[in-house]
Short mmCIF file of C-alpha atoms and ligand atoms in Angstrom, two decimals:
data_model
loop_
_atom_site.label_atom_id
_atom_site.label_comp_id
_atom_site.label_asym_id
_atom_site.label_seq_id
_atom_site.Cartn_x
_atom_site.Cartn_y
_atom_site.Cartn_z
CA UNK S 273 -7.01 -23.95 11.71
CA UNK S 274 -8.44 -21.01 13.49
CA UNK S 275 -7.73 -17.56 11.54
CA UNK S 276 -5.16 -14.93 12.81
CA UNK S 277 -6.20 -11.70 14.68
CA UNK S 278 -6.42 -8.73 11.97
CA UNK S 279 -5.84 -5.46 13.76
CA UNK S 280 -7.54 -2.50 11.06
CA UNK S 281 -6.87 1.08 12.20
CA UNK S 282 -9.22 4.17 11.13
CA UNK S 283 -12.03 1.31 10.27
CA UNK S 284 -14.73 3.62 11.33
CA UNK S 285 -15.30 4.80 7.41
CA UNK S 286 -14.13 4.46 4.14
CA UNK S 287 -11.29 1.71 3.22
CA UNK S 288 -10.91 0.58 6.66
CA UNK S 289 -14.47 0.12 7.31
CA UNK S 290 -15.00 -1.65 3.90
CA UNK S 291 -11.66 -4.12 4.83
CA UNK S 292 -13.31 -4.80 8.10
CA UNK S 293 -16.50 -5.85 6.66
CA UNK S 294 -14.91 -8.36 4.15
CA UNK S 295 -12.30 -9.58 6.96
CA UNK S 296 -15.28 -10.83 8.95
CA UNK S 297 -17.52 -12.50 6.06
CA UNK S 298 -13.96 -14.34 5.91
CA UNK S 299 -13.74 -15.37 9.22
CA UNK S 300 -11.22 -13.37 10.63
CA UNK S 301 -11.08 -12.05 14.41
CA UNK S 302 -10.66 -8.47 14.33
CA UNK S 303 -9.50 -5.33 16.58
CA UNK S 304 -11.08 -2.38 14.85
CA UNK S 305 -9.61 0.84 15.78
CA UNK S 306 -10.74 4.64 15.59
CA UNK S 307 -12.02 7.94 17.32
CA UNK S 308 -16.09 7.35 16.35
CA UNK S 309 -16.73 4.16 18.62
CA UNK S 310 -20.40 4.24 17.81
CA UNK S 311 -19.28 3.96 14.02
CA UNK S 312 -17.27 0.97 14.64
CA UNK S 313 -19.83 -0.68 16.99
CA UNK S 314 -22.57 -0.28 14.63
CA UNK S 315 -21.12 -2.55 11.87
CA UNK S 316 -21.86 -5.29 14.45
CA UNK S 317 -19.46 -7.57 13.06
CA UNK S 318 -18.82 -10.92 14.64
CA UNK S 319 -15.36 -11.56 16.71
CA UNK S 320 -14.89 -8.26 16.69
CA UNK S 321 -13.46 -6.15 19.60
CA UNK S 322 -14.06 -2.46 18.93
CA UNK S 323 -11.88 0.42 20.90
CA UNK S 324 -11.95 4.11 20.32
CA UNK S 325 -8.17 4.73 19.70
CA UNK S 326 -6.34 7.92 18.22
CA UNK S 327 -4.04 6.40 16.40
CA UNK S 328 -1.26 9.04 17.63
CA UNK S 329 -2.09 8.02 21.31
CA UNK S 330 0.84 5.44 21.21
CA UNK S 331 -0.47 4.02 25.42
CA UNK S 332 -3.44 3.43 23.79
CA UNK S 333 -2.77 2.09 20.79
CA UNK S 334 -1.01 -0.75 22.00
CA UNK S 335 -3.03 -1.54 25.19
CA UNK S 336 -5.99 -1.89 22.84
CA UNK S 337 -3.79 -4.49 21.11
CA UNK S 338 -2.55 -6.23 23.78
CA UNK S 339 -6.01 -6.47 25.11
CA UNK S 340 -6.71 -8.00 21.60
CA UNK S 341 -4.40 -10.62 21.58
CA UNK S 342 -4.99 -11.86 25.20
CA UNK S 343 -8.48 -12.44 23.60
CA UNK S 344 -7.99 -13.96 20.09
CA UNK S 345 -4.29 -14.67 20.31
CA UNK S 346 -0.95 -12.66 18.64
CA UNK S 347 -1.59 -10.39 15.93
CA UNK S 348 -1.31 -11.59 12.46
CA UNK S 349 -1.86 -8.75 10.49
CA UNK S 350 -1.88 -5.25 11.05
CA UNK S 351 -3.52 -2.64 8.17
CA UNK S 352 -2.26 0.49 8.94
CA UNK S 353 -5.06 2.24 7.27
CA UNK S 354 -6.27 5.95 9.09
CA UNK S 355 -5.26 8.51 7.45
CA UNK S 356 -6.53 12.19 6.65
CA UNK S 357 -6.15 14.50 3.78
CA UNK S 358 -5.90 18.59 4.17
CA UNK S 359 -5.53 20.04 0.89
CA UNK S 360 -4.40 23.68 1.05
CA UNK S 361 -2.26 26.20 -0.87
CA UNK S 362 1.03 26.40 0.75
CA UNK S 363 1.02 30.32 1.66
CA UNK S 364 -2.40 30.08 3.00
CA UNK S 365 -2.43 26.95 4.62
CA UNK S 366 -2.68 26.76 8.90
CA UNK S 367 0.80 24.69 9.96
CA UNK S 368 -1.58 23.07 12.17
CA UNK S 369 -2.68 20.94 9.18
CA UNK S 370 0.35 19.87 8.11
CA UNK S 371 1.08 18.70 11.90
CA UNK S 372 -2.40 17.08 11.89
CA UNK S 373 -1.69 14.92 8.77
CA UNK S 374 2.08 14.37 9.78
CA UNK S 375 0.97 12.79 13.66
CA UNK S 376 -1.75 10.74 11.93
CA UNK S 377 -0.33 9.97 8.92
CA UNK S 378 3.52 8.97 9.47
CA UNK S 379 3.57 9.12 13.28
CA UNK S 380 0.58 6.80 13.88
CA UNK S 381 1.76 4.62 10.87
CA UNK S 382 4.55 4.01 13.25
CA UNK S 383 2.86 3.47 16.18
CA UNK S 384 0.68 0.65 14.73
CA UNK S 385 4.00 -0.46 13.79
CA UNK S 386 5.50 0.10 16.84
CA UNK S 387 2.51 -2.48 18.66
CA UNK S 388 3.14 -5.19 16.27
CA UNK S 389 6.50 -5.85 15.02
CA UNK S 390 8.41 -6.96 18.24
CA UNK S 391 6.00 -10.01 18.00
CA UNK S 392 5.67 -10.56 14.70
CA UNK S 393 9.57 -10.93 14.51
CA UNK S 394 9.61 -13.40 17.59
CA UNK S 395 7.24 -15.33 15.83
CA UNK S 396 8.58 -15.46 12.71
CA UNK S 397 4.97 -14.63 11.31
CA UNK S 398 3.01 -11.73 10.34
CA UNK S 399 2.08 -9.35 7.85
CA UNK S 400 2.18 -5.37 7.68
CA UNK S 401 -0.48 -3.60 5.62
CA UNK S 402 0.49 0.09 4.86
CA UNK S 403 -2.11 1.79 3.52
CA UNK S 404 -0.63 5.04 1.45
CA UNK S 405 -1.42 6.63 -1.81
CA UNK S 406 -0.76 7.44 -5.66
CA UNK S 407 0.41 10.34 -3.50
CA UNK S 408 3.31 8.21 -2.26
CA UNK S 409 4.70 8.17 -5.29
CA UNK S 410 3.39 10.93 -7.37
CA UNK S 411 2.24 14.84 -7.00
CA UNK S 412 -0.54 16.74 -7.34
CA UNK S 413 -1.57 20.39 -7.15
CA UNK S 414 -2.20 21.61 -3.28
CA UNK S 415 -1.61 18.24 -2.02
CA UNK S 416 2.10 19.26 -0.41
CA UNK S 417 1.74 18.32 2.69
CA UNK S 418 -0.22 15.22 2.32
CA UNK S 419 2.41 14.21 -0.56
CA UNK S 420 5.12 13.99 2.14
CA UNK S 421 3.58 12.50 4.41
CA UNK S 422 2.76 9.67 1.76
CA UNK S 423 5.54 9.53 0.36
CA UNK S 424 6.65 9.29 3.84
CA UNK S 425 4.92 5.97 4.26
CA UNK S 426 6.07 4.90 1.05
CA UNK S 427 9.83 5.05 2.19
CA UNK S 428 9.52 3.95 5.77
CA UNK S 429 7.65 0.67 4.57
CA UNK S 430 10.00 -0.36 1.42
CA UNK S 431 12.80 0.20 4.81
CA UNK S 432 11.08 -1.37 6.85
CA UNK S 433 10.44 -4.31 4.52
CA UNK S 434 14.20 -4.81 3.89
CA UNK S 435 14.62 -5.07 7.65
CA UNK S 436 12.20 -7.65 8.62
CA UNK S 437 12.13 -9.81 5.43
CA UNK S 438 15.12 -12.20 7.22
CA UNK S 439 12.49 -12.20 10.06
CA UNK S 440 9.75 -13.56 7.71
CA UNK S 441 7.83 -10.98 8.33
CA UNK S 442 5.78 -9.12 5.19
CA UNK S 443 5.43 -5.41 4.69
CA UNK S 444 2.82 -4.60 2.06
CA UNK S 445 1.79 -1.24 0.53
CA UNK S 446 -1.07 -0.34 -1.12
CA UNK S 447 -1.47 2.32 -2.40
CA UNK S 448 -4.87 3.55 -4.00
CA UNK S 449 -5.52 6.48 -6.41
CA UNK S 450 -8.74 8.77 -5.67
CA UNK S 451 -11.33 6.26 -3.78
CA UNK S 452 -15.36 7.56 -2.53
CA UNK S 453 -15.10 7.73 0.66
CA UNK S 454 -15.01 10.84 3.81
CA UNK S 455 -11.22 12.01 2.86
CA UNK S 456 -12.51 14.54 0.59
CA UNK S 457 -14.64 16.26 3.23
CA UNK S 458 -12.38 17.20 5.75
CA UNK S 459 -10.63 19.55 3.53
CA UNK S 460 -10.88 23.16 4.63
CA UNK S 461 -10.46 25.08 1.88
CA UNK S 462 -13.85 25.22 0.03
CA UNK S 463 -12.43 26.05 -3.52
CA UNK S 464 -10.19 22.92 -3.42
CA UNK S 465 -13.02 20.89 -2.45
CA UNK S 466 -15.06 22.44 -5.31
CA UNK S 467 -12.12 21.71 -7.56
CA UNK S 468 -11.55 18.51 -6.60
CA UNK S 469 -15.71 17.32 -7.20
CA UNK S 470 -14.79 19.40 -10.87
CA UNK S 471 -12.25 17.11 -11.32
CA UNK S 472 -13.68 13.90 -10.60
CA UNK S 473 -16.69 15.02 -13.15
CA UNK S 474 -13.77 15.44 -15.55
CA UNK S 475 -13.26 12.13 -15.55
CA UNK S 476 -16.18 11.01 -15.47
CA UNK S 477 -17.47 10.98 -12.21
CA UNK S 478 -15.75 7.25 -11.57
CA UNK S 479 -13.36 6.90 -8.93
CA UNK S 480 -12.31 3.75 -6.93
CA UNK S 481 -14.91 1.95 -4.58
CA UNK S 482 -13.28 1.71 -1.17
CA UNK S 483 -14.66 -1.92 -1.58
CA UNK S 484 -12.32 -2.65 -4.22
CA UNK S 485 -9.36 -1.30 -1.90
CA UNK S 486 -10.27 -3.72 0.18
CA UNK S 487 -10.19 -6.91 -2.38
CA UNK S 488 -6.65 -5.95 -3.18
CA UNK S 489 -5.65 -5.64 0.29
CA UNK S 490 -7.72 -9.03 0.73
CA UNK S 491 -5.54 -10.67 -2.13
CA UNK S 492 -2.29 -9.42 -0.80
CA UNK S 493 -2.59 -10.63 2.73
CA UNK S 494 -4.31 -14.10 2.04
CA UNK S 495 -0.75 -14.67 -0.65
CA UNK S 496 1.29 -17.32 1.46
CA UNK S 497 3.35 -16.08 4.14
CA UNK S 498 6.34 -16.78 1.70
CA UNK S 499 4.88 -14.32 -1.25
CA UNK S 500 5.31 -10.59 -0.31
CA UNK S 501 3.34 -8.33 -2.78
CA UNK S 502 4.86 -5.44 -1.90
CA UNK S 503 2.92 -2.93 -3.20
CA UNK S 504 0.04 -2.91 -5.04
CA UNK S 505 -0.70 0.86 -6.69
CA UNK S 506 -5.03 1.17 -8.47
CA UNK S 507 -6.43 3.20 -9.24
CA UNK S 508 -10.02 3.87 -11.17
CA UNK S 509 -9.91 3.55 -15.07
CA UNK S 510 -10.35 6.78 -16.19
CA UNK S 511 -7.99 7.98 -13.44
CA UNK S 512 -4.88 9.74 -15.63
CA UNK S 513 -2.89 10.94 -12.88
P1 LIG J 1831 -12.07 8.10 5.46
O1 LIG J 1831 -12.02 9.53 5.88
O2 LIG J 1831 -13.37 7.53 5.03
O3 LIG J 1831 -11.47 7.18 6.63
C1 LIG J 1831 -10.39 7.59 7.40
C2 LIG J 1831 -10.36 6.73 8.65
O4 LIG J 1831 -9.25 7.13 9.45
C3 LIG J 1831 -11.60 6.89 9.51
O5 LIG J 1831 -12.01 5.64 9.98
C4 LIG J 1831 -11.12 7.76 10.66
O6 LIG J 1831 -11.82 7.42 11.84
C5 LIG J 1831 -9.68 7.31 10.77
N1 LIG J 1831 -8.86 8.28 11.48
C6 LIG J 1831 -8.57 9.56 11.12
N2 LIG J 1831 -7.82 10.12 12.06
C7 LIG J 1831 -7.61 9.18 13.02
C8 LIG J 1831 -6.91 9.18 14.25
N3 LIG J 1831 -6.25 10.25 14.69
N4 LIG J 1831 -6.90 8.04 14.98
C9 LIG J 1831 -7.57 6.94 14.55
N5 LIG J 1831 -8.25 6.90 13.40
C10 LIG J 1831 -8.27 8.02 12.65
O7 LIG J 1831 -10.99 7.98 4.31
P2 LIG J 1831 -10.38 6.73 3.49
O8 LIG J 1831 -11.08 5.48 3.81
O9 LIG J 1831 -10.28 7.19 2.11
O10 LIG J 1831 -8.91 6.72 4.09
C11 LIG J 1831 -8.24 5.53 4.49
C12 LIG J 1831 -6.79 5.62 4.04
O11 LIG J 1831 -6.76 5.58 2.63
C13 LIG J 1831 -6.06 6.88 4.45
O12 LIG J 1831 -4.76 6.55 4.91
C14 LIG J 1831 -5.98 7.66 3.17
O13 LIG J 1831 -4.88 8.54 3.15
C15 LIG J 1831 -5.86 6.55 2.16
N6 LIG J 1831 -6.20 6.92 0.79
C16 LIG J 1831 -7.44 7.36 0.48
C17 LIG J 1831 -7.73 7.77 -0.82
C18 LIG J 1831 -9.05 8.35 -1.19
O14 LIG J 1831 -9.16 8.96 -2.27
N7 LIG J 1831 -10.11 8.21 -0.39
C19 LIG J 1831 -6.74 7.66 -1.90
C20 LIG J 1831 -5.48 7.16 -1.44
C21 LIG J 1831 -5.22 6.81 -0.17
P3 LIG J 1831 -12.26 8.43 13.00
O15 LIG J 1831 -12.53 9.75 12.35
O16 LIG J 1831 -13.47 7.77 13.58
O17 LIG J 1831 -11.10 8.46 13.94
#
């Protein structure tokens, strides 16, 4: 049987791009989604249909999916995966990063959502892969704003979960601890950053490989549509917090 369309937002770097590698060694059509279209192109994966897509441009969003599924048929899973990370110090921090994190972060969460679901719950079939944090569930020093909105996708999915299980649809979380990849870098506040590379020293200097993100995502989806891991929560070893 031919293998369900895998829709991977923010698969341009990091997690997502890591995910969208393995999904195609398995043999999964995908629609990879995310502002750097060259980035996404240049993985040159097979069955692949690449669109540059901000994930808060809802229009977009779901014509790229549409456009998707009148190629490789309905959408079977859908990893919810861009994200970004502002770390600041409450007094000092611009509002305009918490709205930045909040639109991409909760609101595009929802949109993704928002392209899927409808189908999914016709069909009876279908899996949602939230991609959130140890932030989700936890908190950590300048890391307000990003918290909520974590532990904003933490809550909507357990919901939303609870409301489409009748449907037999799945709503997974996963929720990584600190992972090598671009989140770090888009931080604005050069002391944080600083702090945070201190940090990861302290510990060693191992954190999660966004390739092993991607294995656990990998095991939770290809469970049988009657097992819903929830959430999965990893983290690296030496990782204490
Ligand atoms: P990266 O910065 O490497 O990847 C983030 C991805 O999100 C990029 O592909 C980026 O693509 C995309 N993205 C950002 N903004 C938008 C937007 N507006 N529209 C569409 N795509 C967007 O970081 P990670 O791989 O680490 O992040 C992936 C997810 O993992 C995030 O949700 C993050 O919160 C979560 N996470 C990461 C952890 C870590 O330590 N790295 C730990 C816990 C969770 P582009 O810029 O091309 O649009």
């Amino acid at each position: 049987m031919s293998k369900g369309l895998v829709i991977i937002t923010g698969a341009s770097s990091g997690i997502g791009e890591a995910t969208a590698r393995l999904f195609a060694r398995l043999g999964y059509p995908l629609l990879l989604l995310a502002r750097r279209l060259p980035r996404l192109e240049a993985l040159d994966l097979p069955d692949t249909l690449c669109r540059q897509v901000d994930v808060c441009d809802r229009d977009a969003l779901l014509a790229a999916v549409r456009e998707a599924e009148a190629k490789f048929g309905p959408a079977d899973a859908l990893i919810n995966n861009a994200g970004v990370m502002l770390l600041g110090d409450m007094p000092a921090q611009a509002p305009e990063e918490w709205d930045r994190m909040i639109d991409v972060n909760v609101k595009g969460v929802l949109n993704g959502i928002h392209a899927v679901l409808a189908g999914m719950v016709e069909r009876r079939h279908g899996t949602i892969i939230n991609v959130s944090s140890t932030s989700g569930r936890k908190t950590y020093p300048q890391h307000v704003a990003y918290v909520g909105t974590k532990h904003a996708v933490h809550a909507l999915s357990e919901n939303l979960r609870e409301e489409v299980s009748p449907h037999n649809v799945r709503v997974v979380l996963i929720a990584p601890g600190a992972c090598n990849t671009e989140l770090q870098t888009i931080t604005t506040n050069n002391s944080i950053k600083e702090g945070f590379a201190a940090w990861k020293d302290s510990i060693g200097g191992v954190i999660l490989q966004p390739q092993e993100v991607a294995d656990a995502i990998r095991f939770a989806y290809e469970m049988p549509q009657n097992v819903c891991i929830r959430e999965i929560m990893l983290a690296s070893t030496n990782q204490p917090v």
